[in-house]
mmCIF file of C-alpha atoms in Angstrom:
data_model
loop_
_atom_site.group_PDB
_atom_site.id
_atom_site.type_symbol
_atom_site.label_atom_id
_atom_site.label_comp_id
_atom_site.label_asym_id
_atom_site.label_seq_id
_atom_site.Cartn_x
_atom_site.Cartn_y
_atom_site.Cartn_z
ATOM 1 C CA UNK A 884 132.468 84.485 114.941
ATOM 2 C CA UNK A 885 132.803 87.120 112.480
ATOM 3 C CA UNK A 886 134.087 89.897 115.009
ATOM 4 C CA UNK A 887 136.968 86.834 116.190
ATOM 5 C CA UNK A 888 137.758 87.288 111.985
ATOM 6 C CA UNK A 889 138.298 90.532 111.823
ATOM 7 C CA UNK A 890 140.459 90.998 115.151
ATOM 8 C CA UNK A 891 143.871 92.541 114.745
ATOM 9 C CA UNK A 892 143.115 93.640 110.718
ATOM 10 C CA UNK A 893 143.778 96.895 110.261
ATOM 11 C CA UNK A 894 141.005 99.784 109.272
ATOM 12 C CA UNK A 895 138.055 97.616 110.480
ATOM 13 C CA UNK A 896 135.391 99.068 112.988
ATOM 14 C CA UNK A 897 132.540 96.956 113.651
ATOM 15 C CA UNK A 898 128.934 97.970 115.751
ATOM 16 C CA UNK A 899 125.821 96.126 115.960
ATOM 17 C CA UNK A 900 122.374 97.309 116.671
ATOM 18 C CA UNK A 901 120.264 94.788 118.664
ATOM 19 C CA UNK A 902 116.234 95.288 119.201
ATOM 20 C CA UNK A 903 115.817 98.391 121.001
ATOM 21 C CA UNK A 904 118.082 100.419 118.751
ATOM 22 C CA UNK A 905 116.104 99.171 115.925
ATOM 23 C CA UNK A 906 113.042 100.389 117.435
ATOM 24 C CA UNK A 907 114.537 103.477 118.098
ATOM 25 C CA UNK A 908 115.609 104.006 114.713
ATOM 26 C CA UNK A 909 112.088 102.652 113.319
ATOM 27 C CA UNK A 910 113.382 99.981 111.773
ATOM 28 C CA UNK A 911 110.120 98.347 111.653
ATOM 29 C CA UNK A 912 110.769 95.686 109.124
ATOM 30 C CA UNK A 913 113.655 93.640 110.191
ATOM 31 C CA UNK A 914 112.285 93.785 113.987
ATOM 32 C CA UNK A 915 108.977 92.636 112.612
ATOM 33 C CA UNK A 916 111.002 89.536 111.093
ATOM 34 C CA UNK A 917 112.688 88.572 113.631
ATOM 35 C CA UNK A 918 110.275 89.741 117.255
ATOM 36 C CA UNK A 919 108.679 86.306 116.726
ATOM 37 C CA UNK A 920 111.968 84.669 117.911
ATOM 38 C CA UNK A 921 113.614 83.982 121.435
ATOM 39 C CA UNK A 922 116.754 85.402 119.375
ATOM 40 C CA UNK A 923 115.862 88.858 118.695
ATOM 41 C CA UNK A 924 116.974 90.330 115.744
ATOM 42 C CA UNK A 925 120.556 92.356 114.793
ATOM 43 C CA UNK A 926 122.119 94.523 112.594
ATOM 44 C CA UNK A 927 125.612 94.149 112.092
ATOM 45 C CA UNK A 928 127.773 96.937 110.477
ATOM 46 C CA UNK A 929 131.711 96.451 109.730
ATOM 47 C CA UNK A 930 133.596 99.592 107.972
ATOM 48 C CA UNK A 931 136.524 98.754 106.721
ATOM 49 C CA UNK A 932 138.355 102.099 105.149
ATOM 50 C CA UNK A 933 141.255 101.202 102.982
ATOM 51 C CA UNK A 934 140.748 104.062 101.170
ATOM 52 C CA UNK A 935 141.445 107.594 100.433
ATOM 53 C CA UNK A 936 139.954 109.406 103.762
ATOM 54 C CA UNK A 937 136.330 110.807 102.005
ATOM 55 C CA UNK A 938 135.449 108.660 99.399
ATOM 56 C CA UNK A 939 132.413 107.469 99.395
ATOM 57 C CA UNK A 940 132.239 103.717 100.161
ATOM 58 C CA UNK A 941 130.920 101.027 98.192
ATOM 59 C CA UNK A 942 128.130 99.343 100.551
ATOM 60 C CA UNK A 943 127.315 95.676 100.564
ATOM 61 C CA UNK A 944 123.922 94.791 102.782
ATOM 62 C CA UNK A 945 123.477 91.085 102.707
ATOM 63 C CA UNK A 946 119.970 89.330 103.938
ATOM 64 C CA UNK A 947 120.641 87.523 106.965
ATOM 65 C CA UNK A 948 117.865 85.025 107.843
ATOM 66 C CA UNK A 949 119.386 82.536 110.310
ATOM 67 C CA UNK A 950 116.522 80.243 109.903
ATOM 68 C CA UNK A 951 113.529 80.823 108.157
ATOM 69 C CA UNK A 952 110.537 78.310 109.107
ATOM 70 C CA UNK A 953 108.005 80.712 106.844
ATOM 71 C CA UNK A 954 106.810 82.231 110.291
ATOM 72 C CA UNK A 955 103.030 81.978 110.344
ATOM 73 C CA UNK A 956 103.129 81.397 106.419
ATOM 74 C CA UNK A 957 105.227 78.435 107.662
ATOM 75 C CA UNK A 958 107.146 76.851 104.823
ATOM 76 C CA UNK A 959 106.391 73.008 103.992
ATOM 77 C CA UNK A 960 108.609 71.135 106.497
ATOM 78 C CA UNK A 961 110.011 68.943 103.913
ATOM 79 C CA UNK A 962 112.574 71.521 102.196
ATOM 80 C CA UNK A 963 112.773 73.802 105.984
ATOM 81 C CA UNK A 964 116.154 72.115 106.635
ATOM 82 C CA UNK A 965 118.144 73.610 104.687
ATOM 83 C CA UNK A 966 116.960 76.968 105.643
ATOM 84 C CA UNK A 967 120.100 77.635 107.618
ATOM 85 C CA UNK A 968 121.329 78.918 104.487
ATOM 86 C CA UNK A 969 119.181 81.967 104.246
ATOM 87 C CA UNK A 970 122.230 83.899 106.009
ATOM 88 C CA UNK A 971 124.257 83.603 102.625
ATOM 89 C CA UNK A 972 124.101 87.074 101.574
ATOM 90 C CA UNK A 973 125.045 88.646 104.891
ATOM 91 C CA UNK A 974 127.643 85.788 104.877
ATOM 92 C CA UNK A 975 128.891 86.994 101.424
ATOM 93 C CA UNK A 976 128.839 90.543 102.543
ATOM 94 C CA UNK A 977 131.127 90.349 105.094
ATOM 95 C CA UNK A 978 132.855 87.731 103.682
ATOM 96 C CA UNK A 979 133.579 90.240 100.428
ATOM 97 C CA UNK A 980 134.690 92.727 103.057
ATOM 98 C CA UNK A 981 136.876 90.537 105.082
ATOM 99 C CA UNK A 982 138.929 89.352 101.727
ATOM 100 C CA UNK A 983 139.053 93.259 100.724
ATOM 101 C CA UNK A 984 140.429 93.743 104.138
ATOM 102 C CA UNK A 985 142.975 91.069 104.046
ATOM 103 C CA UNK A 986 144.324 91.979 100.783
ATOM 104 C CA UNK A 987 144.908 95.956 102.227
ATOM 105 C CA UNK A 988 142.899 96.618 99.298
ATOM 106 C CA UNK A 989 142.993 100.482 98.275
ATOM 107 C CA UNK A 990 139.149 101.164 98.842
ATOM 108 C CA UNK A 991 136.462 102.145 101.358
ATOM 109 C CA UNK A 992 134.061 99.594 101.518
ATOM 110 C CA UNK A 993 131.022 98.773 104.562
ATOM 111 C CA UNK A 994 129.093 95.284 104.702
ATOM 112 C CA UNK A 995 126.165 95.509 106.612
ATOM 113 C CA UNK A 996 124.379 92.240 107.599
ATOM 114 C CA UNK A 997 120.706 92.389 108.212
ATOM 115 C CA UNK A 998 120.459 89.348 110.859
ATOM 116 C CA UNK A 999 116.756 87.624 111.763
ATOM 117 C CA UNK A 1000 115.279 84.483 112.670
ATOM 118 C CA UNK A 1001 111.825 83.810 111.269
ATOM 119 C CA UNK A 1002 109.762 82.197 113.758
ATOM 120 C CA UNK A 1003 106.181 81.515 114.381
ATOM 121 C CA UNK A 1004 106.355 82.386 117.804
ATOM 122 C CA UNK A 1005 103.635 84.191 120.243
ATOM 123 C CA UNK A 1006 104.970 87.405 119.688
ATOM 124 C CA UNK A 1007 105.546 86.794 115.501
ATOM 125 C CA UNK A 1008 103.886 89.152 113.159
ATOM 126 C CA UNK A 1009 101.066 88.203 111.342
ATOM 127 C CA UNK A 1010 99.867 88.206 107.459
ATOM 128 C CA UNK A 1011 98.169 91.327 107.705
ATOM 129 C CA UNK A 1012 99.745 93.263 109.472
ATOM 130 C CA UNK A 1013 101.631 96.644 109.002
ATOM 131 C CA UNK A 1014 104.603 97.395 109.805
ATOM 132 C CA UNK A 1015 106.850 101.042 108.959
ATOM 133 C CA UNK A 1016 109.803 100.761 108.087
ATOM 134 C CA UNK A 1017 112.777 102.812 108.668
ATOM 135 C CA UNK A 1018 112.246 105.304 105.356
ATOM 136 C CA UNK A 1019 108.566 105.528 106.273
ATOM 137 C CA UNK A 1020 107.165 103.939 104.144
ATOM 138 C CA UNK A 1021 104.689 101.483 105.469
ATOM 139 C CA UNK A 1022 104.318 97.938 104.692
ATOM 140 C CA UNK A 1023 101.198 95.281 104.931
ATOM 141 C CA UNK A 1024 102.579 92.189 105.426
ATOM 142 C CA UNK A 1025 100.823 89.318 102.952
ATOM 143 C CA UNK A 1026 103.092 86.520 103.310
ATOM 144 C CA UNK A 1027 105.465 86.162 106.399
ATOM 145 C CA UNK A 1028 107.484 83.862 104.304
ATOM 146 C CA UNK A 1029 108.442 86.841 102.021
ATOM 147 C CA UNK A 1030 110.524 88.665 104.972
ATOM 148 C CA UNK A 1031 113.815 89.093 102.691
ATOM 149 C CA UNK A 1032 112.705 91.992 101.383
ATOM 150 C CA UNK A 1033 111.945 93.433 104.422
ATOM 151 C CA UNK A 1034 115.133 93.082 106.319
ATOM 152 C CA UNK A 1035 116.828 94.718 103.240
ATOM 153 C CA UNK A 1036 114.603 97.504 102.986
ATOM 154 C CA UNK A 1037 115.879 98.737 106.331
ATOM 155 C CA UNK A 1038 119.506 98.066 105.681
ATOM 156 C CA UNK A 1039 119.617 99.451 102.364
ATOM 157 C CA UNK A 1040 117.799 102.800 103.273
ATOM 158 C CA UNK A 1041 120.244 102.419 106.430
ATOM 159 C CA UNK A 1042 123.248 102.082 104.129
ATOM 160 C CA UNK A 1043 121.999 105.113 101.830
ATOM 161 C CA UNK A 1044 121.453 107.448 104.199
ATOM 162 C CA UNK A 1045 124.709 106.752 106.378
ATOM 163 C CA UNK A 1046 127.057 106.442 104.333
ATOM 164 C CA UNK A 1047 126.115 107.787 100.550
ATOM 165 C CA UNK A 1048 127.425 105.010 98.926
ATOM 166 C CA UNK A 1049 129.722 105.398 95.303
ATOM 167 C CA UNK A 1050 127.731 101.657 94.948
ATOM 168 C CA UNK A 1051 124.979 100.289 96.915
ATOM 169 C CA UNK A 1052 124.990 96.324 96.423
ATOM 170 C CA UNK A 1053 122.031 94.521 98.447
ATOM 171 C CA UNK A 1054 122.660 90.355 98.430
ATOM 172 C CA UNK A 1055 119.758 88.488 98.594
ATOM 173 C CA UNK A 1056 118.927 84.527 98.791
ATOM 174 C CA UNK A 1057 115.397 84.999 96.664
ATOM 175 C CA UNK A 1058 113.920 83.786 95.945
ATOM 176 C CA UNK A 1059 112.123 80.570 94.777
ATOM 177 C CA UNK A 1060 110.789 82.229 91.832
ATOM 178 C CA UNK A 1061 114.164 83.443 90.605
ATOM 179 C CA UNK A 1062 115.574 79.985 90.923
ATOM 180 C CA UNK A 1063 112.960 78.763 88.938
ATOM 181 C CA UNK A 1064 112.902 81.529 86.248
ATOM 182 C CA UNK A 1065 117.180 81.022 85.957
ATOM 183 C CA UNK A 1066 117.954 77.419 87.185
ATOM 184 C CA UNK A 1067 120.583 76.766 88.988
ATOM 185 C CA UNK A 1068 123.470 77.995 86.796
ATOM 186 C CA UNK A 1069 122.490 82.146 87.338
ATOM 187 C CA UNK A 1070 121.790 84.298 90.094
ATOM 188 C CA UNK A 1071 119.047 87.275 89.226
ATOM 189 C CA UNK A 1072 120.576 90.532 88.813
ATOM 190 C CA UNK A 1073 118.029 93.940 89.250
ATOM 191 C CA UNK A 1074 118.784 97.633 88.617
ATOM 192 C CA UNK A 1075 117.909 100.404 87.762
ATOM 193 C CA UNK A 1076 121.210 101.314 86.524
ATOM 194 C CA UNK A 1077 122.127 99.531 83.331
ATOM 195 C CA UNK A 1078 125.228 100.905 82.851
ATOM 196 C CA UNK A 1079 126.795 98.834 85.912
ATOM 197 C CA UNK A 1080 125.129 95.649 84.550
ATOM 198 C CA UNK A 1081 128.472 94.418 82.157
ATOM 199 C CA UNK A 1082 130.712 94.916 85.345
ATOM 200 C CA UNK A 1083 128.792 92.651 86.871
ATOM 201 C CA UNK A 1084 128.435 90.121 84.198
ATOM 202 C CA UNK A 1085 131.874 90.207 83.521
ATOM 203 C CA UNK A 1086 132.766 89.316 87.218
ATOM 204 C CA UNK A 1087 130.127 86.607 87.143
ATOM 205 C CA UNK A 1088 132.310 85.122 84.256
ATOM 206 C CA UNK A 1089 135.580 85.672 85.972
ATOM 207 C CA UNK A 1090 134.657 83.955 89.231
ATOM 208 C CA UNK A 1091 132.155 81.046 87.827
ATOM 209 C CA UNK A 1092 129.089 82.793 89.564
ATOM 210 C CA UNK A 1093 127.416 84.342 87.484
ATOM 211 C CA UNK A 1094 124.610 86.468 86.871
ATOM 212 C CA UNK A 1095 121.324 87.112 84.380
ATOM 213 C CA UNK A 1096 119.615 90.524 83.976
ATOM 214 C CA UNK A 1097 115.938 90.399 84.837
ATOM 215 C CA UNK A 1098 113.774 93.532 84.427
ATOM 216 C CA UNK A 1099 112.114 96.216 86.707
ATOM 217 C CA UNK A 1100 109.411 97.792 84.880
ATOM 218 C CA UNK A 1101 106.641 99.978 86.248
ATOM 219 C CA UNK A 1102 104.084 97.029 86.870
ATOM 220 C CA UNK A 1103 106.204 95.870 89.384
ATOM 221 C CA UNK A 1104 105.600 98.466 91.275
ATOM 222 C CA UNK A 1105 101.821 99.102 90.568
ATOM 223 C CA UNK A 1106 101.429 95.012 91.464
ATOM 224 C CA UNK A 1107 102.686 96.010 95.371
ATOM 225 C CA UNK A 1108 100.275 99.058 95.494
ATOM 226 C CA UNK A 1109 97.961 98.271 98.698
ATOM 227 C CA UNK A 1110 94.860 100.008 100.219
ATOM 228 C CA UNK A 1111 96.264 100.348 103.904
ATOM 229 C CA UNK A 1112 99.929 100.212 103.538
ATOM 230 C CA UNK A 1113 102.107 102.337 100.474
ATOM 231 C CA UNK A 1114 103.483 98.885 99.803
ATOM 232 C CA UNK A 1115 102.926 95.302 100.494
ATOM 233 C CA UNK A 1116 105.537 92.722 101.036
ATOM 234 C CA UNK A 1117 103.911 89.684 98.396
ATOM 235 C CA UNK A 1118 102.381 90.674 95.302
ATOM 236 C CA UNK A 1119 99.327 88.946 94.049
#
């Protein structure tokens, strides 16, 4: 659907990587997310350089669950309808893309969605398990339900490495404990770098979305330290 989009617009180069590339690359979390479904996982990349030939492009990577039961952790059936939804930040990415595109806009700009279904198929991955992802690191998985995270881990260290982004956005849909920490009227913003945090208040503002600074501190960190893995994917 999206490639139909972007036919004809000028700039725009698109490439997906499908199972065996991610393999190949080790991108060990997203295929773990999605290898339990008959619809294997992909990563789609679209480019579009508006730009001055060089500059570094702001990169959008956008969490693209196309249905998330939970996998083995499944998810209590009576909310897993509207799970269809967990595609919203890769939707957004390449949605912010394809409106940069259509305006011409003056500025280099890549929106990578990181596309998997989470099943609870024969071939899923288990709570337990570890998986590497594609920086090396690796990662024990705790919850299967908490597979956000791991689909943008590859795509952002994907999107760092490639291009060496001016910005490096990552959209996510989580998670439950956000929603209930900000309600309904904020999305959670995280970084590291507070100096881009007003920008992004002030766009919040402009465009009736808007966002709420929550920390990162250094227990964050220490509460995903695990004995077998560098990281896990659910804290306690």
């Amino acid at each position: 659907t999206w490639t139909a989009h972007l036919k004809g617009m000028d700039n725009i180069k698109i490439k997906t990587f499908d199972e065996k590339d991610m393999i190949k690359k080790g991108m060990g979390a997203i295929y773990g997310v999605g290898k339990g479904s008959v619809r294997q996982p992909r990563m789609m990349v679209v480019e579009y350089m508006g730009g001055k030939k060089g500059d570094a492009p702001v990169v959008i990577v956008g969490k693209g669950i196309t249905f998330d039961t939970g996998g083995i952790s499944l998810k209590n059936p009576s909310n897993m309808w509207n799970m269809k939804f967990d595609m919203s930040g890769a939707a957004s990415a390449v949605g912010t893309l394809y409106a940069l595109a259509g305006q011409n806009a003056n500025i280099n700009v890549v929106a990578i969605a990181a596309l998997a279904e989470n099943m609870p198929g024969a071939n899923a991955q288990r709570p337990g398990d570890v998986v590497m992802s594609m920086s090396g690191k690796t990662i024990q998985i705790r919850s299967t339900d908490a597979e956000g995270r791991l689909v943008l881990a590859d795509g952002m260290y994907y999107a760092d490495t490639t291009y060496d982004p001016a910005l490096l956005i990552d959209l996510a849909t989580l998670t439950g404990s956000v929603g209930r920490a900000l309600g309904k009227d904020y999305s959670g913003l995280f970084t590291r770098h507070d100096d881009l945090v007003e920008g992004f208040v002030a766009a919040g503002k402009a465009s009736g979305d808007e966002v709420w600074q929550l920390p990162l501190n250094d227990n964050h960190f220490k509460a995903i330290e695990n004995e077998v893995a560098d990281v896990m994917n659910s804290g306690p």
